[in-house]
Amino acid sequence: MTKATIVLDRAFTVGHADQRLFGSFVEHLGRCVYGGIFEPGHPTADDEGFRQDVMELIRELGVTVIRYPGGNFVSGYNWEDGVGPVDQRPRRRELAWFSTETNAFGTNEFMSWCTKAGLEPMMAVNLGTRGADDARELLEYCNVDRGTALSDLRHQHGYPAPHNVKLWCLGNEMDAPWQIGAKSAHEYGTLARESAKLMRWLDPSIELVACGSSSRSMATFAEWERVVLEETFDVVEYISLHGYFSKHDDKSRDFMAEADLVGRYIDEIIAVADGVAARRRSPKRIMLSFDEWNVWYRTRDRATRTKPGWPEAPAILEELFTMEDALVFGAALLTLINRCNRVKAACVAQLVNVIGLIMTETGGRAWRQTIFYPFKHASEWAQGTVLDMRLTCGTFSAGNGERFPEIVSAAVLAEDEKSLSLFCVNRNFDQPIDLALSLRGFEFGKFVESHVMTSEDLNATNTADDPERVKPVIGPDAASRDGVWQLTVPPASWSVYRFAASPETAAG
Ligand code: AHR
């Protein structure tokens, strides 16, 4: 058994973990929309074709905000194709994923689905093949109440109430060679600035996200963000980050360390954004929207990304996540939570089937992937005040010799201040960790429960036939010795330890 200590003080905080940190992403890609959230004819589909089995899992997951309609897809998308009478909508060859897009699902269906699921929409505009004018028109269609050509068109389409979308992404991964209509930083920066200007004039209440790099490994990383923010600083609130974590050559230690690189990535983008602010002597702080993140490597290579013959909703990018993946996922999630003073929105890519938290069979069953559970725990218990943790623990060495802490952890005082949750990933695969937890300012605290997820087989996955192979169980109670909580964190585990944080809840 190795030892670790965590010291928390109620008075020392990082910031507020916003509900938008617990977002996800629905793209017209593979079976995310068709056969995922939308499947008229499915036994559970409602009158609009929304699968209710999936809807129930989404509610259980506690996801808050959904980015739509892409992703790479948005950069070739004409939003007009997806509104109005369904039988008149065009079928298109879709160049991001080499599929046929039927347009049976579009903006209004998405908004209706969000309302039913209790989700905030986060829309992306096409700055690949289109530009500022189209972005302005989509905003008019969505947010203007009535009395203009496009708001009246929405009425005609059967949606009289404005959708009132607050959060908008100015394009997607515009730095990437695989993006339809990719641009240089300067080209994109000026286009994003002009689009933002028009959109804001039309609806000053919106919040805008400029595209950052499509990953930290891009050759133009950091310089891209600098140039884009020099152009857009005055007209956007956020810069985006995208990160997908891979396991190469079966190297588990390097894979585990991917989560730490998330923290480094965030710190680097904060430095760049604040550098742009400094040049202007501006007190404004650009916030971070980590609007695509997940583990993704098995289905990432070119061979599995598309299928020949322009199929409709092909089964592509259907990553089956293991217990090991859930550890990296959980550690990355905790890293986002620990940077909540600057990361104000985040979206797991994606929600269903496509690198999804939830899997479905078209026409059949739906189930939870391993990564579902860390997300569910965090969305339920990590909205609130994030405490500034002092953690001491053992380390492990990655392939490049760099050492990383065995434990990744975050502690959150709930919104109502009645409970405190300590989230923990133990990246030591061989030994439990004997964790001593000091809770200063919570002296009346009482242990409530713990939830632990681990598996004998780190390659275990959940499947349609064995949907509960990996899932959390209630863990042992914690004991307090001399005012210090003694926790035993199992090897290779995700766990949550919950404490009462007010005298009333402690008494109850
Ligand atoms: O989430 C899958 C794809 O990954 C998205 O379409 C794109 O933005 C990213 O490269």
Tab-separated table of C-alpha atoms in Angstrom, residues 44-337:
chain	number	residue	atom	x	y	z
A	44	THR	CA	-39.345	3.838	-27.754
A	45	ALA	CA	-39.526	6.791	-30.188
A	46	ASP	CA	-41.936	9.594	-29.313
A	47	ASP	CA	-44.106	11.461	-31.836
A	48	GLU	CA	-41.050	13.442	-33.026
A	49	GLY	CA	-38.880	10.350	-33.446
A	50	PHE	CA	-36.751	10.943	-30.327
A	51	ARG	CA	-35.649	7.710	-28.681
A	52	GLN	CA	-36.909	7.684	-25.132
A	53	ASP	CA	-34.553	4.942	-23.969
A	54	VAL	CA	-31.664	7.236	-24.956
A	55	MET	CA	-33.426	10.255	-23.462
A	56	GLU	CA	-33.678	8.477	-20.095
A	57	LEU	CA	-29.970	7.698	-20.124
A	58	ILE	CA	-29.210	11.318	-21.021
A	59	ARG	CA	-31.235	12.477	-18.024
A	60	GLU	CA	-29.422	10.013	-15.778
A	61	LEU	CA	-26.071	11.205	-17.162
A	62	GLY	CA	-26.870	14.773	-16.101
A	63	VAL	CA	-25.460	16.382	-19.225
A	64	THR	CA	-26.195	20.123	-19.370
A	65	VAL	CA	-25.243	21.698	-22.693
A	66	ILE	CA	-25.001	20.157	-26.184
A	67	ARG	CA	-22.849	21.420	-29.039
A	68	TYR	CA	-24.428	20.932	-32.491
A	69	PRO	CA	-24.378	20.226	-35.509
A	70	GLY	CA	-20.594	19.621	-35.728
A	71	GLY	CA	-17.667	19.186	-35.682
A	72	ASN	CA	-16.215	18.772	-39.109
A	73	PHE	CA	-19.762	18.412	-40.437
A	74	VAL	CA	-20.652	22.046	-39.776
A	75	SER	CA	-17.974	23.342	-42.138
A	76	GLY	CA	-19.917	22.121	-45.186
A	77	TYR	CA	-23.443	22.423	-43.780
A	78	ASN	CA	-26.225	24.572	-45.196
A	79	TRP	CA	-28.552	25.018	-42.234
A	80	GLU	CA	-31.422	25.845	-44.637
A	81	ASP	CA	-31.318	22.202	-45.844
A	82	GLY	CA	-32.455	21.056	-42.397
A	83	VAL	CA	-35.533	23.254	-41.840
A	84	GLY	CA	-39.030	23.288	-43.317
A	85	PRO	CA	-41.127	20.374	-44.588
A	86	VAL	CA	-39.111	17.188	-44.158
A	87	ASP	CA	-40.199	15.674	-47.483
A	88	GLN	CA	-38.779	18.695	-49.312
A	89	ARG	CA	-35.362	18.637	-47.658
A	90	PRO	CA	-32.450	17.798	-49.943
A	91	ARG	CA	-30.255	14.734	-49.645
A	92	ARG	CA	-26.581	15.690	-49.869
A	93	ARG	CA	-23.223	14.043	-50.226
A	94	GLU	CA	-21.571	15.078	-46.992
A	95	LEU	CA	-17.853	15.743	-47.368
A	96	ALA	CA	-16.675	15.671	-43.759
A	97	TRP	CA	-17.540	11.985	-43.240
A	98	PHE	CA	-18.241	10.865	-46.839
A	99	SER	CA	-21.821	9.923	-45.967
A	100	THR	CA	-25.259	10.808	-47.333
A	101	GLU	CA	-27.050	13.387	-45.206
A	102	THR	CA	-30.837	13.074	-45.454
A	103	ASN	CA	-31.527	16.257	-43.492
A	104	ALA	CA	-34.471	14.557	-41.784
A	105	PHE	CA	-33.130	16.077	-38.554
A	106	GLY	CA	-32.168	19.746	-38.447
A	107	THR	CA	-32.078	22.860	-36.285
A	108	ASN	CA	-35.718	22.845	-35.144
A	109	GLU	CA	-35.709	19.138	-34.335
A	110	PHE	CA	-32.509	19.681	-32.358
A	111	MET	CA	-34.034	22.544	-30.376
A	112	SER	CA	-37.164	20.543	-29.659
A	113	TRP	CA	-35.054	17.574	-28.526
A	114	CYS	CA	-32.993	19.892	-26.251
A	115	THR	CA	-36.157	21.267	-24.678
A	116	LYS	CA	-37.514	17.782	-24.015
A	117	ALA	CA	-34.201	16.610	-22.573
A	118	GLY	CA	-33.696	19.789	-20.513
A	119	LEU	CA	-30.466	20.745	-22.301
A	120	GLU	CA	-28.937	24.069	-23.315
A	121	PRO	CA	-28.097	24.212	-27.048
A	122	MET	CA	-24.653	25.388	-28.147
A	123	MET	CA	-24.744	26.055	-31.879
A	124	ALA	CA	-21.843	26.158	-34.310
A	125	VAL	CA	-21.961	28.218	-37.510
A	126	ASN	CA	-20.351	27.224	-40.779
A	127	LEU	CA	-17.247	29.340	-41.383
A	128	GLY	CA	-15.784	26.747	-43.774
A	129	THR	CA	-17.825	27.073	-46.966
A	130	ARG	CA	-19.920	29.993	-45.744
A	131	GLY	CA	-19.421	33.212	-43.847
A	132	ALA	CA	-20.629	36.130	-41.750
A	133	ASP	CA	-23.894	36.663	-43.610
A	134	ASP	CA	-25.022	33.041	-43.232
A	135	ALA	CA	-24.091	33.086	-39.553
A	136	ARG	CA	-26.185	36.223	-39.102
A	137	GLU	CA	-29.100	34.601	-40.954
A	138	LEU	CA	-29.051	31.446	-38.842
A	139	LEU	CA	-29.012	33.605	-35.712
A	140	GLU	CA	-31.980	35.606	-37.035
A	141	TYR	CA	-33.844	32.359	-37.759
A	142	CYS	CA	-33.146	31.048	-34.253
A	143	ASN	CA	-33.323	34.044	-31.946
A	144	VAL	CA	-35.479	36.832	-33.445
A	145	ASP	CA	-39.031	36.646	-32.117
A	146	ARG	CA	-41.018	37.685	-35.214
A	147	GLY	CA	-41.452	40.318	-37.896
A	148	THR	CA	-38.372	39.610	-40.042
A	149	ALA	CA	-38.078	37.327	-43.049
A	150	LEU	CA	-36.228	34.542	-41.270
A	151	SER	CA	-38.025	34.700	-37.924
A	152	ASP	CA	-41.319	34.575	-39.841
A	153	LEU	CA	-39.991	31.596	-41.790
A	154	ARG	CA	-39.392	29.803	-38.477
A	155	HIS	CA	-43.028	30.542	-37.535
A	156	GLN	CA	-44.114	29.111	-40.890
A	157	HIS	CA	-42.057	26.007	-40.140
A	158	GLY	CA	-44.127	25.464	-37.014
A	159	TYR	CA	-41.777	26.895	-34.374
A	160	PRO	CA	-43.240	30.224	-33.210
A	161	ALA	CA	-41.146	30.600	-30.057
A	162	PRO	CA	-37.592	31.832	-30.629
A	163	HIS	CA	-34.955	29.273	-29.704
A	164	ASN	CA	-32.918	31.902	-27.818
A	165	VAL	CA	-29.576	30.182	-28.270
A	166	LYS	CA	-26.994	31.949	-26.121
A	167	LEU	CA	-23.781	30.069	-26.865
A	168	TRP	CA	-22.359	30.068	-30.423
A	169	CYS	CA	-19.166	28.575	-31.871
A	170	LEU	CA	-17.596	30.524	-34.727
A	171	GLY	CA	-16.791	27.531	-36.928
A	172	ASN	CA	-14.953	24.325	-36.072
A	173	GLU	CA	-11.241	23.401	-36.151
A	174	MET	CA	-10.500	25.918	-38.878
A	175	ASP	CA	-6.738	25.311	-38.553
A	176	ALA	CA	-7.024	21.661	-39.605
A	177	PRO	CA	-6.108	20.436	-43.093
A	178	TRP	CA	-9.009	17.940	-42.882
A	179	GLN	CA	-11.492	20.776	-42.334
A	180	ILE	CA	-13.749	21.809	-45.222
A	181	GLY	CA	-12.654	25.381	-45.953
A	182	ALA	CA	-9.608	25.376	-43.620
A	183	LYS	CA	-7.945	28.760	-43.214
A	184	SER	CA	-4.806	30.448	-42.012
A	185	ALA	CA	-5.025	31.995	-38.546
A	186	HIS	CA	-5.219	35.468	-40.021
A	187	GLU	CA	-7.931	34.534	-42.553
A	188	TYR	CA	-9.982	32.788	-39.906
A	189	GLY	CA	-9.408	35.504	-37.313
A	190	THR	CA	-10.737	38.247	-39.572
A	191	LEU	CA	-13.708	36.132	-40.702
A	192	ALA	CA	-14.538	35.198	-37.102
A	193	ARG	CA	-14.284	38.848	-36.046
A	194	GLU	CA	-16.634	40.071	-38.776
A	195	SER	CA	-19.095	37.224	-38.162
A	196	ALA	CA	-19.044	37.960	-34.437
A	197	LYS	CA	-19.618	41.665	-35.083
A	198	LEU	CA	-22.744	41.028	-37.165
A	199	MET	CA	-24.077	38.382	-34.820
A	200	ARG	CA	-23.634	40.632	-31.781
A	201	TRP	CA	-25.305	43.577	-33.477
A	202	LEU	CA	-28.272	41.331	-34.185
A	203	ASP	CA	-28.410	39.824	-30.695
A	204	PRO	CA	-26.156	41.401	-28.056
A	205	SER	CA	-27.077	38.732	-25.497
A	206	ILE	CA	-25.127	35.930	-27.200
A	207	GLU	CA	-21.767	34.496	-26.099
A	208	LEU	CA	-19.211	33.600	-28.748
A	209	VAL	CA	-16.452	31.017	-28.979
A	210	ALA	CA	-13.528	31.519	-31.377
A	211	CYS	CA	-11.807	28.396	-32.708
A	212	GLY	CA	-8.555	27.507	-31.070
A	213	SER	CA	-6.265	24.806	-32.455
A	214	SER	CA	-7.780	21.423	-33.228
A	215	SER	CA	-5.228	19.894	-30.863
A	216	ARG	CA	-2.121	20.724	-28.874
A	217	SER	CA	-0.047	18.773	-31.379
A	218	MET	CA	-0.819	20.984	-34.386
A	219	ALA	CA	2.260	22.684	-35.849
A	220	THR	CA	0.583	26.087	-35.503
A	221	PHE	CA	-0.565	25.472	-31.904
A	222	ALA	CA	-0.397	28.552	-29.638
A	223	GLU	CA	0.567	30.878	-32.482
A	224	TRP	CA	-2.846	30.130	-34.028
A	225	GLU	CA	-4.572	31.150	-30.778
A	226	ARG	CA	-2.442	34.304	-30.509
A	227	VAL	CA	-3.287	35.495	-34.016
A	228	VAL	CA	-6.966	34.553	-33.744
A	229	LEU	CA	-7.318	36.329	-30.412
A	230	GLU	CA	-5.485	39.425	-31.661
A	231	GLU	CA	-8.293	39.653	-34.246
A	232	THR	CA	-11.263	38.607	-32.102
A	233	PHE	CA	-10.355	39.658	-28.548
A	234	ASP	CA	-12.988	42.400	-28.327
A	235	VAL	CA	-15.861	40.376	-29.778
A	236	VAL	CA	-15.609	36.891	-28.234
A	237	GLU	CA	-15.896	35.501	-24.715
A	238	TYR	CA	-14.203	32.142	-25.275
A	239	ILE	CA	-11.466	30.368	-27.179
A	240	SER	CA	-11.992	26.653	-27.881
A	241	LEU	CA	-9.712	23.728	-27.018
A	242	HIS	CA	-10.036	20.208	-28.441
A	243	GLY	CA	-8.269	17.179	-27.009
A	244	TYR	CA	-8.514	13.455	-27.713
A	245	PHE	CA	-6.420	11.063	-25.632
A	246	SER	CA	-4.740	8.068	-27.220
A	247	LYS	CA	-3.063	4.889	-26.116
A	248	HIS	CA	-0.127	4.095	-28.384
A	249	ASP	CA	1.694	0.768	-28.558
A	250	ASP	CA	-0.134	-0.565	-25.513
A	251	LYS	CA	1.699	1.871	-23.230
A	252	SER	CA	-0.633	2.337	-20.285
A	253	ARG	CA	1.561	4.741	-18.342
A	254	ASP	CA	1.829	7.197	-21.223
A	255	PHE	CA	-1.899	6.841	-21.735
A	256	MET	CA	-2.576	7.684	-18.071
A	257	ALA	CA	-0.376	10.780	-18.386
A	258	GLU	CA	-2.525	12.129	-21.239
A	259	ALA	CA	-4.832	13.601	-18.593
A	260	ASP	CA	-1.991	15.693	-17.162
A	261	LEU	CA	-1.333	17.123	-20.603
A	262	VAL	CA	-4.877	18.502	-20.507
A	263	GLY	CA	-3.817	20.666	-17.564
A	264	ARG	CA	-0.695	21.793	-19.380
A	265	TYR	CA	-2.715	22.574	-22.516
A	266	ILE	CA	-5.173	24.711	-20.517
A	267	ASP	CA	-2.383	26.596	-18.749
A	268	GLU	CA	-0.682	27.307	-22.081
A	269	ILE	CA	-3.846	28.701	-23.653
A	270	ILE	CA	-4.505	30.859	-20.592
A	271	ALA	CA	-0.972	32.250	-20.974
A	272	VAL	CA	-1.530	33.041	-24.663
A	273	ALA	CA	-4.949	34.622	-24.059
A	274	ASP	CA	-3.666	36.697	-21.166
A	275	GLY	CA	-0.664	37.719	-23.268
A	276	VAL	CA	-3.064	39.155	-25.853
A	277	ALA	CA	-4.924	40.938	-23.026
A	278	ALA	CA	-1.636	42.295	-21.674
A	279	ARG	CA	-0.674	43.834	-25.024
A	280	ARG	CA	-3.942	45.769	-24.843
A	281	ARG	CA	-3.617	46.545	-21.099
A	282	SER	CA	-7.064	44.942	-20.913
A	283	PRO	CA	-8.661	43.588	-17.734
A	284	LYS	CA	-10.843	41.324	-19.896
A	285	ARG	CA	-10.154	37.625	-19.494
A	286	ILE	CA	-10.974	35.232	-22.331
A	287	MET	CA	-12.523	32.054	-20.941
A	288	LEU	CA	-11.901	28.544	-22.257
A	289	SER	CA	-14.430	26.298	-23.940
A	290	PHE	CA	-13.010	22.753	-24.019
A	291	ASP	CA	-15.726	21.844	-26.462
A	292	GLU	CA	-14.394	18.522	-27.717
A	293	TRP	CA	-12.668	16.095	-25.386
A	294	ASN	CA	-12.561	12.353	-24.853
A	295	VAL	CA	-10.460	9.235	-25.121
A	296	TRP	CA	-10.337	8.261	-28.812
A	297	TYR	CA	-7.815	6.074	-30.564
A	298	ARG	CA	-9.169	2.700	-31.733
A	299	THR	CA	-11.421	4.128	-34.440
A	300	ARG	CA	-9.387	7.188	-35.199
A	301	ASP	CA	-7.289	6.070	-38.139
A	302	ARG	CA	-8.356	6.951	-41.668
A	303	ALA	CA	-9.454	3.373	-42.476
A	304	THR	CA	-12.197	3.370	-39.836
A	305	ARG	CA	-13.316	6.963	-40.215
A	306	THR	CA	-15.470	6.510	-43.295
A	307	LYS	CA	-17.192	3.733	-45.216
A	308	PRO	CA	-17.331	3.499	-49.014
A	309	GLY	CA	-20.522	4.107	-51.036
A	310	TRP	CA	-21.851	7.298	-49.382
A	311	PRO	CA	-23.901	5.382	-46.769
A	312	GLU	CA	-26.567	6.979	-44.576
A	313	ALA	CA	-25.618	7.054	-40.902
A	314	PRO	CA	-22.829	4.446	-41.126
A	315	ALA	CA	-21.559	2.833	-37.927
A	316	ILE	CA	-18.263	4.722	-37.723
A	317	LEU	CA	-16.130	5.946	-34.820
A	318	GLU	CA	-17.960	3.555	-32.479
A	319	GLU	CA	-15.310	3.311	-29.816
A	320	LEU	CA	-16.051	0.755	-27.092
A	321	PHE	CA	-14.523	2.190	-23.947
A	322	THR	CA	-12.676	0.051	-21.417
A	323	MET	CA	-12.187	0.444	-17.688
A	324	GLU	CA	-8.706	1.764	-18.437
A	325	ASP	CA	-10.206	4.412	-20.738
A	326	ALA	CA	-12.549	5.444	-17.918
A	327	LEU	CA	-9.520	6.180	-15.719
A	328	VAL	CA	-8.005	8.540	-18.304
A	329	PHE	CA	-11.424	10.056	-18.960
A	330	GLY	CA	-12.067	10.569	-15.236
A	331	ALA	CA	-8.639	12.100	-14.664
A	332	ALA	CA	-9.143	14.510	-17.579
A	333	LEU	CA	-12.561	15.483	-16.234
A	334	LEU	CA	-11.086	16.236	-12.806
A	335	THR	CA	-8.376	18.316	-14.463
A	336	LEU	CA	-11.063	20.418	-16.166
A	337	ILE	CA	-12.896	20.822	-12.860
